[in-house]
XYZ file of C-alpha atoms in Angstrom:
269
model
C 0.000 0.000 0.000
C 2.754 2.441 1.015
C 4.743 1.533 -2.104
C 1.740 2.300 -4.308
C 1.268 5.677 -2.614
C 4.940 6.575 -3.095
C 4.782 5.528 -6.757
C 1.700 7.697 -7.245
C 3.397 10.700 -5.635
C 6.466 10.213 -7.839
C 4.267 10.000 -10.925
C 2.479 13.210 -9.975
C 5.839 14.968 -9.495
C 7.044 13.902 -12.950
C 3.748 14.915 -14.555
C 3.947 18.289 -12.836
C 7.436 18.867 -14.250
C 6.338 17.783 -17.722
C 3.310 20.083 -17.630
C 5.475 22.973 -16.403
C 7.954 22.494 -19.235
C 7.754 25.191 -21.856
C 7.080 24.497 -25.520
C 10.069 22.578 -26.898
C 10.859 23.926 -30.366
C 14.255 22.278 -30.950
C 16.191 19.351 -29.461
C 19.163 17.392 -30.807
C 21.401 14.664 -29.397
C 24.839 15.839 -30.554
C 26.930 12.968 -31.871
C 24.094 10.538 -31.206
C 20.776 9.116 -32.310
C 17.155 9.983 -31.547
C 16.270 9.822 -27.849
C 13.218 10.647 -25.717
C 14.122 11.694 -22.193
C 12.240 11.299 -18.895
C 10.429 14.609 -19.479
C 9.144 13.515 -22.870
C 11.548 15.719 -24.844
C 12.365 14.117 -28.170
C 15.974 14.713 -29.181
C 16.529 14.253 -32.900
C 19.571 12.645 -34.451
C 22.489 15.055 -34.804
C 21.869 17.102 -37.993
C 25.648 17.569 -38.408
C 26.175 13.830 -38.797
C 28.843 13.243 -41.485
C 28.932 16.997 -42.213
C 30.897 18.943 -39.590
C 33.256 17.866 -36.853
C 33.548 14.465 -35.215
C 30.885 12.469 -33.395
C 32.017 10.400 -30.413
C 30.503 7.903 -27.991
C 33.649 7.692 -25.856
C 31.530 8.663 -22.857
C 29.775 5.289 -22.904
C 32.671 3.897 -20.872
C 31.503 6.059 -17.937
C 28.460 6.132 -15.676
C 27.388 9.769 -15.809
C 26.582 11.483 -12.530
C 23.552 13.727 -11.780
C 21.362 12.097 -14.435
C 18.894 9.149 -14.544
C 20.298 5.970 -16.136
C 17.919 6.181 -19.100
C 19.123 9.663 -20.075
C 22.860 9.127 -19.691
C 23.148 8.642 -23.437
C 22.585 12.391 -23.855
C 25.875 13.029 -22.034
C 27.773 9.987 -23.296
C 27.686 11.043 -26.950
C 29.075 14.329 -28.227
C 30.246 16.313 -31.219
C 33.557 18.150 -31.219
C 35.515 19.979 -33.905
C 39.037 21.321 -34.368
C 37.465 24.644 -35.374
C 34.435 26.745 -34.441
C 31.145 25.022 -35.306
C 27.465 25.440 -34.502
C 23.794 24.713 -35.070
C 20.956 26.695 -36.647
C 17.903 27.025 -34.417
C 14.394 27.976 -35.656
C 12.253 30.371 -33.612
C 8.488 30.697 -33.106
C 7.764 34.407 -32.976
C 8.109 36.930 -30.180
C 8.533 35.898 -26.583
C 10.933 34.434 -24.038
C 13.264 31.577 -24.901
C 15.719 29.295 -23.082
C 18.537 27.317 -24.691
C 19.764 24.388 -22.580
C 23.298 23.309 -23.488
C 24.284 19.901 -22.117
C 27.935 19.067 -21.428
C 29.992 16.329 -19.823
C 33.774 15.947 -19.649
C 34.463 12.323 -20.543
C 38.128 12.489 -21.552
C 40.237 14.907 -19.511
C 40.785 14.356 -15.792
C 42.125 17.771 -14.795
C 41.078 21.419 -15.295
C 42.308 23.844 -17.989
C 42.597 21.116 -20.625
C 39.441 22.015 -22.614
C 38.258 25.638 -22.464
C 35.990 27.387 -24.987
C 33.259 30.035 -25.453
C 29.710 29.850 -26.768
C 28.296 32.487 -29.136
C 24.658 33.264 -29.847
C 23.760 34.453 -33.333
C 27.413 34.770 -34.273
C 28.170 37.833 -32.131
C 26.916 37.602 -28.541
C 29.095 35.648 -26.123
C 26.730 33.802 -23.786
C 29.195 31.383 -22.120
C 32.713 32.566 -21.229
C 35.735 30.266 -20.894
C 33.758 27.122 -20.201
C 35.918 24.537 -18.435
C 33.622 21.565 -17.842
C 36.015 19.666 -15.600
C 36.584 22.745 -13.458
C 32.806 23.071 -13.039
C 31.880 19.493 -12.108
C 34.795 17.104 -12.700
C 34.905 14.103 -15.034
C 31.838 12.033 -15.915
C 29.313 14.434 -14.369
C 26.478 16.161 -16.238
C 26.598 19.947 -16.518
C 23.963 22.186 -18.125
C 24.280 25.824 -19.195
C 21.041 27.833 -19.429
C 20.893 30.731 -21.900
C 17.826 32.971 -21.672
C 16.888 35.565 -24.296
C 13.865 37.348 -25.735
C 12.704 37.995 -29.280
C 10.877 41.115 -30.432
C 10.228 41.327 -34.138
C 13.547 40.735 -35.866
C 15.649 41.533 -32.783
C 17.209 39.144 -30.299
C 17.862 40.499 -26.791
C 20.348 38.956 -24.373
C 21.472 40.684 -21.183
C 21.228 44.153 -22.728
C 22.848 43.107 -26.025
C 20.925 42.868 -29.281
C 21.344 41.029 -32.562
C 19.366 41.002 -35.813
C 17.429 37.811 -36.611
C 17.306 36.616 -40.197
C 14.753 34.168 -41.628
C 13.353 33.609 -38.125
C 16.485 31.580 -37.201
C 19.473 32.063 -34.924
C 22.735 30.178 -34.453
C 24.542 28.791 -31.413
C 28.277 28.321 -31.948
C 31.054 26.645 -29.963
C 34.211 28.683 -30.402
C 37.649 27.163 -30.828
C 40.119 28.484 -28.255
C 43.684 27.663 -27.211
C 42.726 24.743 -24.938
C 41.713 21.735 -27.057
C 38.490 21.568 -29.142
C 34.987 22.898 -28.459
C 32.212 20.320 -27.988
C 28.552 19.826 -27.142
C 26.647 16.778 -25.897
C 23.026 17.817 -26.471
C 20.851 20.909 -26.966
C 17.209 21.749 -26.510
C 15.326 25.046 -26.815
C 12.007 25.996 -25.253
C 9.740 28.954 -25.768
C 9.144 29.886 -22.160
C 10.871 30.993 -18.976
C 13.838 29.632 -17.079
C 11.392 28.528 -14.372
C 9.845 26.181 -16.945
C 13.096 24.257 -17.415
C 13.846 21.150 -15.274
C 17.235 21.536 -13.589
C 19.926 19.020 -12.740
C 20.186 18.131 -9.025
C 22.650 20.218 -7.035
C 26.143 18.920 -6.492
C 26.901 17.794 -2.904
C 28.947 20.255 -0.856
C 31.349 19.702 2.019
C 28.976 21.502 4.394
C 26.189 19.074 3.505
C 28.445 16.086 4.123
C 29.541 17.470 7.497
C 25.918 17.952 8.499
C 25.350 14.215 8.137
C 27.981 13.384 10.799
C 26.837 12.838 14.412
C 27.860 15.456 16.927
C 29.837 12.846 18.855
C 31.831 11.875 15.773
C 34.928 13.733 14.620
C 34.345 16.374 11.981
C 35.137 15.400 8.399
C 38.052 17.799 8.118
C 39.427 16.753 11.472
C 39.222 13.105 10.562
C 41.302 13.753 7.456
C 44.051 15.639 9.264
C 46.908 13.634 10.793
C 47.130 13.767 14.581
C 49.730 16.135 16.001
C 51.306 13.164 17.811
C 52.044 11.597 14.426
C 53.715 14.627 12.926
C 57.353 14.149 12.019
C 59.897 16.554 13.513
C 61.277 19.203 11.215
C 64.874 17.949 11.708
C 66.897 15.063 13.174
C 65.907 14.055 16.664
C 67.939 15.784 19.395
C 69.883 13.383 21.670
C 68.617 13.288 25.257
C 71.278 15.125 27.309
C 70.179 13.215 30.428
C 70.683 9.798 28.900
C 73.826 8.215 30.438
C 75.701 4.963 30.026
C 74.192 2.307 32.335
C 77.718 1.253 33.491
C 78.423 4.752 34.884
C 75.195 4.715 36.872
C 76.240 1.402 38.586
C 79.735 2.601 39.604
C 78.687 3.823 43.119
C 77.157 0.414 43.823
C 80.355 -1.386 42.924
C 82.412 0.977 45.161
C 80.110 0.368 48.149
C 80.322 -3.407 47.725
C 84.114 -3.236 47.482
C 84.354 -1.262 50.727
C 82.027 -3.623 52.617
C 83.849 -6.868 51.748
C 86.878 -6.347 54.090
C 84.567 -5.461 56.988
C 82.552 -8.655 56.506
C 85.776 -10.695 56.345
C 86.937 -9.310 59.716
C 83.607 -9.993 61.380
C 83.686 -13.613 60.202
C 87.186 -14.127 61.849
C 85.923 -13.006 65.260
């Protein structure tokens, strides 16, 4: 009975998120095939297949964090290029829009190895110096949310404007000095940022410490070596009070030597 109730509550939560989702007008699985995610978004096969850049499924060797098992494919496949590349996105009239850019570092295992920018409509920089590993590490999903508005033939982003042609805009991944730009998946909604389902938050050290009982050592204390185990900064100083055991027994031997003649005389009496 309880299990059925919990399942019903979970179903209602998912339905609520799906109903709150804005109108999806574009979705592609970069470097991959068609996929429908847990929110019902249908990602089409990469339109740049065999045209621009390189598609890769190298990420399939990893279990991707922050994402349900069924949707990991969105972060396991990718498209990268040794030069700037991008996608053309259709619009649906005036209003608010959100572009969700999905990334996952599946190759590098340290920061500052892959760094690049993202341009909107060929002239507005919407993501600066993106270093995926620095954001979340390796094998962990990371989404960037780009919000903008459209009025007539003008795109507005954070006070910057750009002219729209043929009711389409572009999103481009700009080649920098640190390896090649890439993208794992993209979708665009006509709606507000509040209408977009977000990835779960990454755990923080404070949260982990809060899970430890008050009687237990703190997490940072447990990781630090005890002061009694610290090595001295130089060679150990000899104990100036340590003496040879033979020198400490010398008075005893002298006393015994003096007492022997006295005992001999007493025995003769």
